[in-house]
Tab-separated table of C-alpha atoms and ligand atoms in Angstrom:
chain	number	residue	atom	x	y	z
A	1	UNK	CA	12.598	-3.822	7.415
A	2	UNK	CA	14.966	-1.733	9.689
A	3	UNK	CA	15.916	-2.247	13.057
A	4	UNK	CA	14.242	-4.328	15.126
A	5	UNK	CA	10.355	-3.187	15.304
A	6	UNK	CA	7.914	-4.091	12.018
A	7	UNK	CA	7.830	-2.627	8.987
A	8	UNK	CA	4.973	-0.280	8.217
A	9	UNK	CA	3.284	-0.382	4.511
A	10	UNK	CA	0.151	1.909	4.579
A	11	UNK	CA	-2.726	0.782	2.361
A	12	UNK	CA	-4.034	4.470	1.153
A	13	UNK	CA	-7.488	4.717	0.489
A	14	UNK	CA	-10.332	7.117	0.042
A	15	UNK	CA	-11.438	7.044	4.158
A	16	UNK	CA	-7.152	7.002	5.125
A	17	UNK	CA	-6.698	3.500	4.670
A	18	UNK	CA	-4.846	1.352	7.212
A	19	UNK	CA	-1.198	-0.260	7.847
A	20	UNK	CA	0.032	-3.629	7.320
A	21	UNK	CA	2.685	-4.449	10.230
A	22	UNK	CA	5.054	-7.133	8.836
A	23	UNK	CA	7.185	-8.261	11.912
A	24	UNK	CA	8.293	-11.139	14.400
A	25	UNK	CA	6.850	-12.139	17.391
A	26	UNK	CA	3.983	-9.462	16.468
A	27	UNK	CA	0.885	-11.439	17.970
A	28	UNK	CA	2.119	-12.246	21.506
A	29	UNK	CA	1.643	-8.647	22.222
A	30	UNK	CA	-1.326	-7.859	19.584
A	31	UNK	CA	-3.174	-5.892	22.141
A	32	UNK	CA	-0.967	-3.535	23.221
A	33	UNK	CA	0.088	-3.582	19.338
A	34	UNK	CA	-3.584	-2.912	18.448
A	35	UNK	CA	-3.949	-0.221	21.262
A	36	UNK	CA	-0.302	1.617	20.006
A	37	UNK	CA	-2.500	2.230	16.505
A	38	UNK	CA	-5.483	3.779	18.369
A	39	UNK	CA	-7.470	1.183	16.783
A	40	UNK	CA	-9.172	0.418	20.576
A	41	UNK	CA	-12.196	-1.072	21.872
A	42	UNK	CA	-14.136	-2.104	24.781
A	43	UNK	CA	-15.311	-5.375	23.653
A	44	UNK	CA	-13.365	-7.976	21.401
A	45	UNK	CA	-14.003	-11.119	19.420
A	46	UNK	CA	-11.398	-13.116	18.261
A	47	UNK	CA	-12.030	-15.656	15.941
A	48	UNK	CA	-9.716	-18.645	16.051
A	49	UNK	CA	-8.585	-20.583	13.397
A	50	UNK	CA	-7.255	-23.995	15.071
A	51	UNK	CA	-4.611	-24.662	12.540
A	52	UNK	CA	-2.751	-21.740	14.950
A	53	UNK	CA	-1.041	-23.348	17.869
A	54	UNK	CA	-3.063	-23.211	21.242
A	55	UNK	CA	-0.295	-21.061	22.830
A	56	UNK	CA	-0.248	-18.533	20.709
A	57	UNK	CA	-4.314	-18.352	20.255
A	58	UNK	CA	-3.816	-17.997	24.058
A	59	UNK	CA	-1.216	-15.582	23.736
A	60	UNK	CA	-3.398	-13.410	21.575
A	61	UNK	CA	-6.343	-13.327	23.976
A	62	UNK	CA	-4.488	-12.492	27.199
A	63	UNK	CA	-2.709	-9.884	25.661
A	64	UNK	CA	-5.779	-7.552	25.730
A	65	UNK	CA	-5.439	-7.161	29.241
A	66	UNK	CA	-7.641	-3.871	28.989
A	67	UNK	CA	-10.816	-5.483	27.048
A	68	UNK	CA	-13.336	-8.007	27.865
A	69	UNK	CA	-12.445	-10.846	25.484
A	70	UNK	CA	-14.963	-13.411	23.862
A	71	UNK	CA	-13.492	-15.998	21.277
A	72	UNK	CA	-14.719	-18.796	19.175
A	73	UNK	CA	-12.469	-21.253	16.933
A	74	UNK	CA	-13.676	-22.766	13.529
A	75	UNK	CA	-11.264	-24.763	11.200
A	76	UNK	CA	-12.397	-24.538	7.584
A	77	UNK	CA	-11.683	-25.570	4.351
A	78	UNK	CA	-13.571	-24.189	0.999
A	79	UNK	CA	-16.813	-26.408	1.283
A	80	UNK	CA	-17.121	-24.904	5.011
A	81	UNK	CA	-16.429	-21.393	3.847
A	82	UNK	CA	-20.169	-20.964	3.724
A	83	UNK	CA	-23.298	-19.577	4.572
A	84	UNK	CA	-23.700	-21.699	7.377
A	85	UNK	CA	-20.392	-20.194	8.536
A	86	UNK	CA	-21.244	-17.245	8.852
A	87	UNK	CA	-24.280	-17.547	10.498
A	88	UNK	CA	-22.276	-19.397	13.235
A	89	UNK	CA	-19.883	-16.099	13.420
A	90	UNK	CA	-23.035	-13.696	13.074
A	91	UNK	CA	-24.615	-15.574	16.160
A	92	UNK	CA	-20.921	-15.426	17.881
A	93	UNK	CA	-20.784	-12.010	17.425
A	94	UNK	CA	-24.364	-11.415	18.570
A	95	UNK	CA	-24.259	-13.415	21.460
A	96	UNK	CA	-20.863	-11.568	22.896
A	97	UNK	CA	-22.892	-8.163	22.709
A	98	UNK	CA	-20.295	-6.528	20.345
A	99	UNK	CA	-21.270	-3.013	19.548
A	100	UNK	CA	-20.714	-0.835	16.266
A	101	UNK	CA	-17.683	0.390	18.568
A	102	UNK	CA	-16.469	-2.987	19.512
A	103	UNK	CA	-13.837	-5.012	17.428
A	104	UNK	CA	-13.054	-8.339	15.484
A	105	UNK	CA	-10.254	-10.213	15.598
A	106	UNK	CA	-9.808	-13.086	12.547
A	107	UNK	CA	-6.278	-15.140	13.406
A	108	UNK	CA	-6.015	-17.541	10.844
A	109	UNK	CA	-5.453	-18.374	7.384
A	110	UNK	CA	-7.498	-16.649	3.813
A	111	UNK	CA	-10.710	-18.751	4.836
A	112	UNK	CA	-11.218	-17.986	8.663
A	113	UNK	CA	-10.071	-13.975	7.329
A	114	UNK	CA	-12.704	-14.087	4.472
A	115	UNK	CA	-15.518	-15.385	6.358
A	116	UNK	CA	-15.359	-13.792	9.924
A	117	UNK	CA	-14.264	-10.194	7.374
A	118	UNK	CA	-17.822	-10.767	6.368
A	119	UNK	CA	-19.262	-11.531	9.598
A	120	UNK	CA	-17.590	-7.963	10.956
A	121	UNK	CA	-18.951	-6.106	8.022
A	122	UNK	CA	-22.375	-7.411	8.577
A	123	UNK	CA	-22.620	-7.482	12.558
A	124	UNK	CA	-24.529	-4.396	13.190
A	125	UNK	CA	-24.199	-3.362	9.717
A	126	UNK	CA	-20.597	-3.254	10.121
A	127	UNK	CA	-17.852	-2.981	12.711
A	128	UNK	CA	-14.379	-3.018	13.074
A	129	UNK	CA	-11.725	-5.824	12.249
A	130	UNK	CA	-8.215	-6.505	12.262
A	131	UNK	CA	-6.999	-9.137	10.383
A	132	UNK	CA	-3.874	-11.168	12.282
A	133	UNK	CA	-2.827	-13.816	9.121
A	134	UNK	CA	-1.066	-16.592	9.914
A	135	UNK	CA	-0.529	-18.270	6.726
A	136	UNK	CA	1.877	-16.732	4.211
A	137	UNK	CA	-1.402	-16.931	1.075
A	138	UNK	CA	-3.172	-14.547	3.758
A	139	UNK	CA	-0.361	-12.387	4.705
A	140	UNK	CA	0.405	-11.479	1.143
A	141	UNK	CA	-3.449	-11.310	-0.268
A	142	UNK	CA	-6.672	-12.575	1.595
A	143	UNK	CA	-5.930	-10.331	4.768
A	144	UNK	CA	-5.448	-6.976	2.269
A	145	UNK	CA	-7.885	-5.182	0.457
A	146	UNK	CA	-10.818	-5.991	2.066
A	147	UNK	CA	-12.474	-8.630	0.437
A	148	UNK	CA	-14.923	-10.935	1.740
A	149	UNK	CA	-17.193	-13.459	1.391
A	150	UNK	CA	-18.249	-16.780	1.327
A	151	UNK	CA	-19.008	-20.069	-1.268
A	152	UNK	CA	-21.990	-21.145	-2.933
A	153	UNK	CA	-22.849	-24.567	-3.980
A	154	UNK	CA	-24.831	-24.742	-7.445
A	155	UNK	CA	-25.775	-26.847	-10.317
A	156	UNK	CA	-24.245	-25.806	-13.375
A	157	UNK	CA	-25.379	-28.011	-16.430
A	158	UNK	CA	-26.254	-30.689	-14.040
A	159	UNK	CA	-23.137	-31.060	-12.307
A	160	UNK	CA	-22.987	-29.539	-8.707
A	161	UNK	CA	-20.168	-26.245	-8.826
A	162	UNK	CA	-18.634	-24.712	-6.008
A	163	UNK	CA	-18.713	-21.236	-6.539
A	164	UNK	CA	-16.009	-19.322	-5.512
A	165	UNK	CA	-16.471	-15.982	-2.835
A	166	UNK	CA	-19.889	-15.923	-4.709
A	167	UNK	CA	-21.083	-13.577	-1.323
A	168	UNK	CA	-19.263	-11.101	-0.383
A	169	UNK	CA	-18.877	-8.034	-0.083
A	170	UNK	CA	-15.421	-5.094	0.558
A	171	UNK	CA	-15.152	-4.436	4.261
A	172	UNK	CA	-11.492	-3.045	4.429
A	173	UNK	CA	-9.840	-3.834	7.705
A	174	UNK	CA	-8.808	-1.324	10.417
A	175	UNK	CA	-5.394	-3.010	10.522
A	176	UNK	CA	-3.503	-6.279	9.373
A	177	UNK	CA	-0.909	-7.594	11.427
A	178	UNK	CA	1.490	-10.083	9.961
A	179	UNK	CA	3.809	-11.833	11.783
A	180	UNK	CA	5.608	-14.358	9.803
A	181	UNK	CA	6.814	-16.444	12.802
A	182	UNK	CA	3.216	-17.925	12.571
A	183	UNK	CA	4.620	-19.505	9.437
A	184	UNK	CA	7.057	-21.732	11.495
A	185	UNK	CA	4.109	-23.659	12.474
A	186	UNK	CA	2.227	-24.047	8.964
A	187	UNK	CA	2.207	-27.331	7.138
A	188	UNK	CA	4.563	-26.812	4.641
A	189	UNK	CA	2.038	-27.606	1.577
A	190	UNK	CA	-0.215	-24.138	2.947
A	191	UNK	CA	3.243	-22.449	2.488
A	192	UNK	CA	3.833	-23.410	-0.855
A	193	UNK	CA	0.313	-22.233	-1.407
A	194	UNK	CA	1.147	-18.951	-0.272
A	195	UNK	CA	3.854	-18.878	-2.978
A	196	UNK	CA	1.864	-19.024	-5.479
A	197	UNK	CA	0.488	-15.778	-5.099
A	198	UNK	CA	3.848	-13.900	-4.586
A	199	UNK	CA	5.157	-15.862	-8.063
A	200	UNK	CA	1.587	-13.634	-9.065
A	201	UNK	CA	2.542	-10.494	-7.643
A	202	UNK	CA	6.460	-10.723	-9.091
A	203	UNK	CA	4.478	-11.107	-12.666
A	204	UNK	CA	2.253	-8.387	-12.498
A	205	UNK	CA	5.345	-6.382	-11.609
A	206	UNK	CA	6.734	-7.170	-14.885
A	207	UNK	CA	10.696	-6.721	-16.255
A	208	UNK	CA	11.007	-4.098	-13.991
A	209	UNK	CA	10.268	-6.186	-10.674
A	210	UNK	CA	12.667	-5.450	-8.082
A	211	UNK	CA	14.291	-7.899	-5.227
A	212	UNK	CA	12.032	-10.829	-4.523
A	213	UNK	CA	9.074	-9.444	-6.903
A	214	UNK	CA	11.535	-10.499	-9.875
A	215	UNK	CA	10.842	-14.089	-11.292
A	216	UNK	CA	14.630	-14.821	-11.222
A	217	UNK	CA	15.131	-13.278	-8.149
A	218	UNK	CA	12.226	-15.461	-6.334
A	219	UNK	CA	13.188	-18.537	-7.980
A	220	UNK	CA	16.719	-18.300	-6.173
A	221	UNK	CA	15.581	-17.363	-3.099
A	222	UNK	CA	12.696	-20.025	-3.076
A	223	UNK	CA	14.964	-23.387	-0.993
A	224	UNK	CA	15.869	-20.531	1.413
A	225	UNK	CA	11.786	-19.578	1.600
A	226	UNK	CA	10.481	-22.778	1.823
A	227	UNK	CA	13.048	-23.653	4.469
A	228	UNK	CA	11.364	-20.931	6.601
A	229	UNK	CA	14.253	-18.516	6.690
A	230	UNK	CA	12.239	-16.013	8.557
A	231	UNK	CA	13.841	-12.963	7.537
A	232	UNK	CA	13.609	-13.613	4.184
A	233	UNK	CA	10.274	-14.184	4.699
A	234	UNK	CA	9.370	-10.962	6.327
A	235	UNK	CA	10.823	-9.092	2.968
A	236	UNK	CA	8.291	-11.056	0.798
A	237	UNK	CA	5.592	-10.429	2.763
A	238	UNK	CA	6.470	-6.288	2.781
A	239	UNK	CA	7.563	-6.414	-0.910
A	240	UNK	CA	4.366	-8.228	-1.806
A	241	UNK	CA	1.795	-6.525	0.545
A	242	UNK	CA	3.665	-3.583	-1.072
A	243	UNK	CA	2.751	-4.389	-4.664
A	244	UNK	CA	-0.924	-5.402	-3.791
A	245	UNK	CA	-1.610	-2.141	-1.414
A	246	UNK	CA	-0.533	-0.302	-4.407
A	247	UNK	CA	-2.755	-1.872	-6.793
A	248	UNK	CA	-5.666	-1.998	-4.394
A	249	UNK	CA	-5.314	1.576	-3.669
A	250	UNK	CA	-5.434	2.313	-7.361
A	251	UNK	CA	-8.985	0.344	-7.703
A	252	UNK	CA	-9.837	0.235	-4.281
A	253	UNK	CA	-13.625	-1.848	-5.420
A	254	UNK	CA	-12.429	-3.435	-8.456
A	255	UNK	CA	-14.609	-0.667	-10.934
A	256	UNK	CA	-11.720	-0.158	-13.466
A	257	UNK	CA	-13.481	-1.466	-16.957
A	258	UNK	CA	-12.207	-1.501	-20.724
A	259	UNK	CA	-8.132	-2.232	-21.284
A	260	UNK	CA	-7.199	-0.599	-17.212
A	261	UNK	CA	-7.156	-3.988	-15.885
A	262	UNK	CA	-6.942	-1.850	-12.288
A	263	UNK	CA	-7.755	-4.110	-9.370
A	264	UNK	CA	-8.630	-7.185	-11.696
A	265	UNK	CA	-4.557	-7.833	-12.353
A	266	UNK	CA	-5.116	-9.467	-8.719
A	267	UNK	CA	-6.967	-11.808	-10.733
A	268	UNK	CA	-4.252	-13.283	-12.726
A	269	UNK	CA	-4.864	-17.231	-13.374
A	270	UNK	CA	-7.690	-17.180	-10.681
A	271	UNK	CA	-10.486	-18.030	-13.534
A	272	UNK	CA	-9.093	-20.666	-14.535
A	273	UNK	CA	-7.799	-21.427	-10.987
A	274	UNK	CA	-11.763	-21.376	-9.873
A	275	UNK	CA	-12.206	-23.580	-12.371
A	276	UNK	CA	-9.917	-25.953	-10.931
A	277	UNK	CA	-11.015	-25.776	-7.502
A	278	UNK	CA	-14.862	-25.567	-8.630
A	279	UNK	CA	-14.758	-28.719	-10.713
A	280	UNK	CA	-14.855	-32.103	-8.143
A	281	UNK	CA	-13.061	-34.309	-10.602
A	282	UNK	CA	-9.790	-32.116	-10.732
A	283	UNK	CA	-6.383	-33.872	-8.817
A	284	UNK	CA	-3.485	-32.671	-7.656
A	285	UNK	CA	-0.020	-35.234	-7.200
A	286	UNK	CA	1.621	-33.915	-4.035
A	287	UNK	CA	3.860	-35.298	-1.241
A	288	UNK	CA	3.235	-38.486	-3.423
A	289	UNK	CA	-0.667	-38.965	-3.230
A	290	UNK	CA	-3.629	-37.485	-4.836
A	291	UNK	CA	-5.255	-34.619	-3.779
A	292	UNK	CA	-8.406	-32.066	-4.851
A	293	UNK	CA	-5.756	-28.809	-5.224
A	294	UNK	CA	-5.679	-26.205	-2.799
A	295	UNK	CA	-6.417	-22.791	-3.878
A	296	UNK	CA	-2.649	-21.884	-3.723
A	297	UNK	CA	-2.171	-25.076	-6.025
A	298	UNK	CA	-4.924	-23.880	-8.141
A	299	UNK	CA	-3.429	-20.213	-9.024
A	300	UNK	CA	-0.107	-21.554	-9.480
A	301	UNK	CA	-1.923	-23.984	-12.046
A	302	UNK	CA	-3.790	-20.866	-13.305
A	303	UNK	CA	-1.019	-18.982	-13.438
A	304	UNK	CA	1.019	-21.321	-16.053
A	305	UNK	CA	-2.249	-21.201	-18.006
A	306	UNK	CA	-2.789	-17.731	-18.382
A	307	UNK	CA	1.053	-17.689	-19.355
A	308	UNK	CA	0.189	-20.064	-22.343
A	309	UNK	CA	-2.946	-17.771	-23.500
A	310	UNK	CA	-1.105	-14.987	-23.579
A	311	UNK	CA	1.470	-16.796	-25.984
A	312	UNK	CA	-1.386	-18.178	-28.087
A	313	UNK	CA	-2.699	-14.733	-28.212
A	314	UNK	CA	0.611	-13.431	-29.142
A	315	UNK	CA	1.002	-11.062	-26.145
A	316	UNK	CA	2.895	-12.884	-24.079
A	317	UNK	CA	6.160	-14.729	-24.472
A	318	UNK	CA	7.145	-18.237	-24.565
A	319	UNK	CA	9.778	-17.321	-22.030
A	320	UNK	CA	7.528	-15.674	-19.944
A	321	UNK	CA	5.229	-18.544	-19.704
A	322	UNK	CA	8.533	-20.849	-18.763
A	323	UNK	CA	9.409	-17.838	-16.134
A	324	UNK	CA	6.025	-18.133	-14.744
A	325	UNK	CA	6.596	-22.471	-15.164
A	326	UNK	CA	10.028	-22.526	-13.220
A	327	UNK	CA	8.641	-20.777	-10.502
A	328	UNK	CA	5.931	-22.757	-9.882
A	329	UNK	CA	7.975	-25.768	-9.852
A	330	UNK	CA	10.966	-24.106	-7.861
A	331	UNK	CA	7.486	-23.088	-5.295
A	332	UNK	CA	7.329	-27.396	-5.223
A	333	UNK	CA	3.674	-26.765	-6.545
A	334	UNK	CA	1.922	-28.585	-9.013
A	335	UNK	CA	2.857	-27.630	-12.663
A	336	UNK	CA	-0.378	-30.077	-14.499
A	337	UNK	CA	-3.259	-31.883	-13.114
A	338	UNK	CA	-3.419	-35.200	-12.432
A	339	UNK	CA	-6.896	-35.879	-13.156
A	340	UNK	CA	-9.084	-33.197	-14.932
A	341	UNK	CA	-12.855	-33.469	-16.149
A	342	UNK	CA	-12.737	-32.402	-20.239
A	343	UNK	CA	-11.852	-29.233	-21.349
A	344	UNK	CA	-15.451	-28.058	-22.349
A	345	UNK	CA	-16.191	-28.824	-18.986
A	346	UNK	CA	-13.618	-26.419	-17.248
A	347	UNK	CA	-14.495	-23.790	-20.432
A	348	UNK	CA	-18.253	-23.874	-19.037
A	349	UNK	CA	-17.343	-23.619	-15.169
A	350	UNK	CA	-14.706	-20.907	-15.901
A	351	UNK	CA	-17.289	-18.762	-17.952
A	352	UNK	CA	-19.835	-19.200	-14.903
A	353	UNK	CA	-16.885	-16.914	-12.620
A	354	UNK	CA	-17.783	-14.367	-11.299
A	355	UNK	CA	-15.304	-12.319	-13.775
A	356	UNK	CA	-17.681	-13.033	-16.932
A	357	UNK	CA	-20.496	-10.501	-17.282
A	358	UNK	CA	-23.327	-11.165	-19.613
A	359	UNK	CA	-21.820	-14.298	-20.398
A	360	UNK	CA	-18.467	-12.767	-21.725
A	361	UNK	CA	-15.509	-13.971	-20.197
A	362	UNK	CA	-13.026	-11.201	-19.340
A	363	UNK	CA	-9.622	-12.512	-18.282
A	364	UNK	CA	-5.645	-11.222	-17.359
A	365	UNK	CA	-3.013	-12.389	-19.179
A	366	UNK	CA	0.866	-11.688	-18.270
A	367	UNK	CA	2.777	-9.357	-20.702
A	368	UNK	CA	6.530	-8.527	-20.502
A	369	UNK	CA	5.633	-4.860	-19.055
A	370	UNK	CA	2.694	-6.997	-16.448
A	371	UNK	CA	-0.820	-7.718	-17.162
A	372	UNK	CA	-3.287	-6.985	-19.582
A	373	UNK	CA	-7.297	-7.253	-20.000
A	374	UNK	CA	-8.029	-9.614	-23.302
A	375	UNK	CA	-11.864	-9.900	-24.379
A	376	UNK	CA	-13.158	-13.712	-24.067
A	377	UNK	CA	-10.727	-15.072	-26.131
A	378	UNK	CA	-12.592	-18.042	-27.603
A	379	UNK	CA	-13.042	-22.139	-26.770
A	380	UNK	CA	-9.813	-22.688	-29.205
A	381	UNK	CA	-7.506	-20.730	-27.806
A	382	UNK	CA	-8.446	-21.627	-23.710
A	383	UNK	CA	-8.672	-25.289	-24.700
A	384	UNK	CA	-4.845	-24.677	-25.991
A	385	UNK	CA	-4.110	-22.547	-22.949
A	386	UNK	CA	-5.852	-25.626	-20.524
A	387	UNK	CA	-3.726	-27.803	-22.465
A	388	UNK	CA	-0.160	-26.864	-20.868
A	389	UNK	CA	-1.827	-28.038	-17.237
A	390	UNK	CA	-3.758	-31.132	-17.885
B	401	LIG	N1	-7.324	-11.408	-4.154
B	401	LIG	C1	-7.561	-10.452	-5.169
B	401	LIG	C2	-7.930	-9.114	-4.634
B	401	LIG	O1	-7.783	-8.870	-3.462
B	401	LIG	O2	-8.398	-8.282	-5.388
């Protein structure tokens, strides 16, 4: 970042794209901020998430001193980021008049962004929305790109499955506007959770990852991170929302097929990290009691996994996977489950993601250079690859 204002990292797609503003003190003035970018509007919703302090919810209201201002507050977890959801947002959004020309506001962590991203790009078959992310797993992935959606609840082989962003659909925002002093106020576990995602984006950057997007690097800085040193901070946020507008502007709806992994190197450990969070009987040991994991918990999980199939399959190093290991443990996450149902359960819910088509799994495994596709690589080798987390 220079100087004092935020730093600007432009997400270039095929309509222009939009910025990411990475900054301090950003959403006290988000109006006049939102104004400044001409992205302007008449009406506004803001959707609250109430993990945000009251102040600065308030702050973000008043400060669009030039709109009329209707706002609704939801705090959600995965089994409320739902259908039901969303109808509450749709009727929100209905009920405050917004027009195609009007705009939404989602303040809040991945889950409030997700759902009320879907609610904008429904609402009058779509209007505007700027994403304001408050937790650091939103600043660096849910609030960028432009996907949506909400969970499903199903019955796979008998046994009820969460099914992860199984609705959904890309509605890119207008704007994103992190400002990491919202991260003073997040429970420290959601931070942690955020990490996880960064430790993604330094492995997808490979060898040649530079400053905090190298494994080494981030594993030095992480006591200084997790201590909230907010300048620090605000460089992961740019250097990651750097590395994902890059990728996302290279795939911009996830169509890249055969060995191009594209867009789907975003994916890295999420299938087996869905699997995780889809299966009820999975645990988590953190702050010294049991837990179902967090997403963040999950993909750091799913990270160390996809290490170990890539050094099963022989395309990935063992010191990779212990790069990929160390920084989930320097991140204080979870580095095995707990509790776990057996592994031809998590095999089954992992080949019911989203990611396998015509019941062929497809999944992202770290190399030296990054990521690469590998064709469903069998129940052997993911049982062995399951085995380094449970
Ligand atoms: N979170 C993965 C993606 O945005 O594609």
């Amino acid at each position: 970042m220079t100087g004092q204002g935020p730093a600007t990292v432009r997400v270039p797609l095929s309509d222009g794209g939009y910025d990411v503003l990475v900054g301090r003190g950003l959403l006290a003035g988000l109006g006049g901020l939102v104004r400044s970018t001409g992205v302007d509007a008449e009406r506004v919703h803001v959707f609250e998430d109430t993990g945000v302090p009251q102040a600065l919810r308030d702050a973000v209201v008043g400060s669009f001193e030039m709109a009329r201002v209707t706002r609704s507050e939801f705090r959600l977890d995965e089994t409320t980021k739902s259908i039901a959801t969303l109808e509450r947002m749709l009727v929100d959004l209905a009920e405050a008049g917004l027009a195609r020309s009007d705009l939404v506001i989602a303040l809040g962590g991945g889950i409030l962004g997700d759902v009320a991203g879907l609610a904008a790009g429904l609402h009058r078959r779509g209007i505007r929305v700027v994403q304001c992310p408050t937790s650091l797993l939103a600043m660096v992935d849910a609030s960028v790109g432009g996907k949506t959606g909400v969970n499903l609840r199903a019955g796979i082989d008998g046994s009820p499955v969460l099914l992860k962003n199984a609705v959904g659909m890309f509605h890119q925002p207008s704007l994103v506007v992190a400002d990491v002093e919202a991260l003073a106020s997040l429970d420290p576990r959601e931070l942690r959770c955020g990490m996880a995602e960064c430790i993604k984006h330094a492995v997808i950057s490979g060898e040649t990852g530079q400053g905090l997007l190298s494994l080494s690097n981030l594993i030095d800085a992480m006591p200084r991170l997790l201590n909230g040193d907010a300048t620090l901070l605000a460089s992961l946020v740019e250097q990651s929302t750097c590395l994902k507008a890059g990728v996302v502007a290279g795939d911009e709806r996830e169509t890249a097929t055969g060995s191009t992994p594209g867009r789907r190197a975003l994916n890295l450990g999420h299938t087996f990290a869905h699997a995780i969070e889809g299966c009820e009987g999975t645990r988590v040991e953190v702050d010294d009691a049991s837990h179902h994991p967090k997403h963040g918990e999950a993909v750091g999980l799913g990270l160390i996994a996809a290490g170990r199939l890539a050094e099963v399959l022989g395309v990935g190093s063992a010191s990779l996977r212990e790069g990929i290991e160390n920084s989930v443990q320097a991140a204080r996450l979870p580095a095995t489950l707990s509790a776990s149902p057996d592994l031809a359960s998590l095999i089954a819910v992992m080949r019911q993601d989203k990611k396998a088509s015509g019941g062929r799994l497809r999944l992202v495994v770290p190399t030296s250079s990054g990521v690469e596709m590998t064709d469903d690589p069998g129940d052997e080798a993911l049982s062995r690859a399951w085995q380094c987390v449970i």
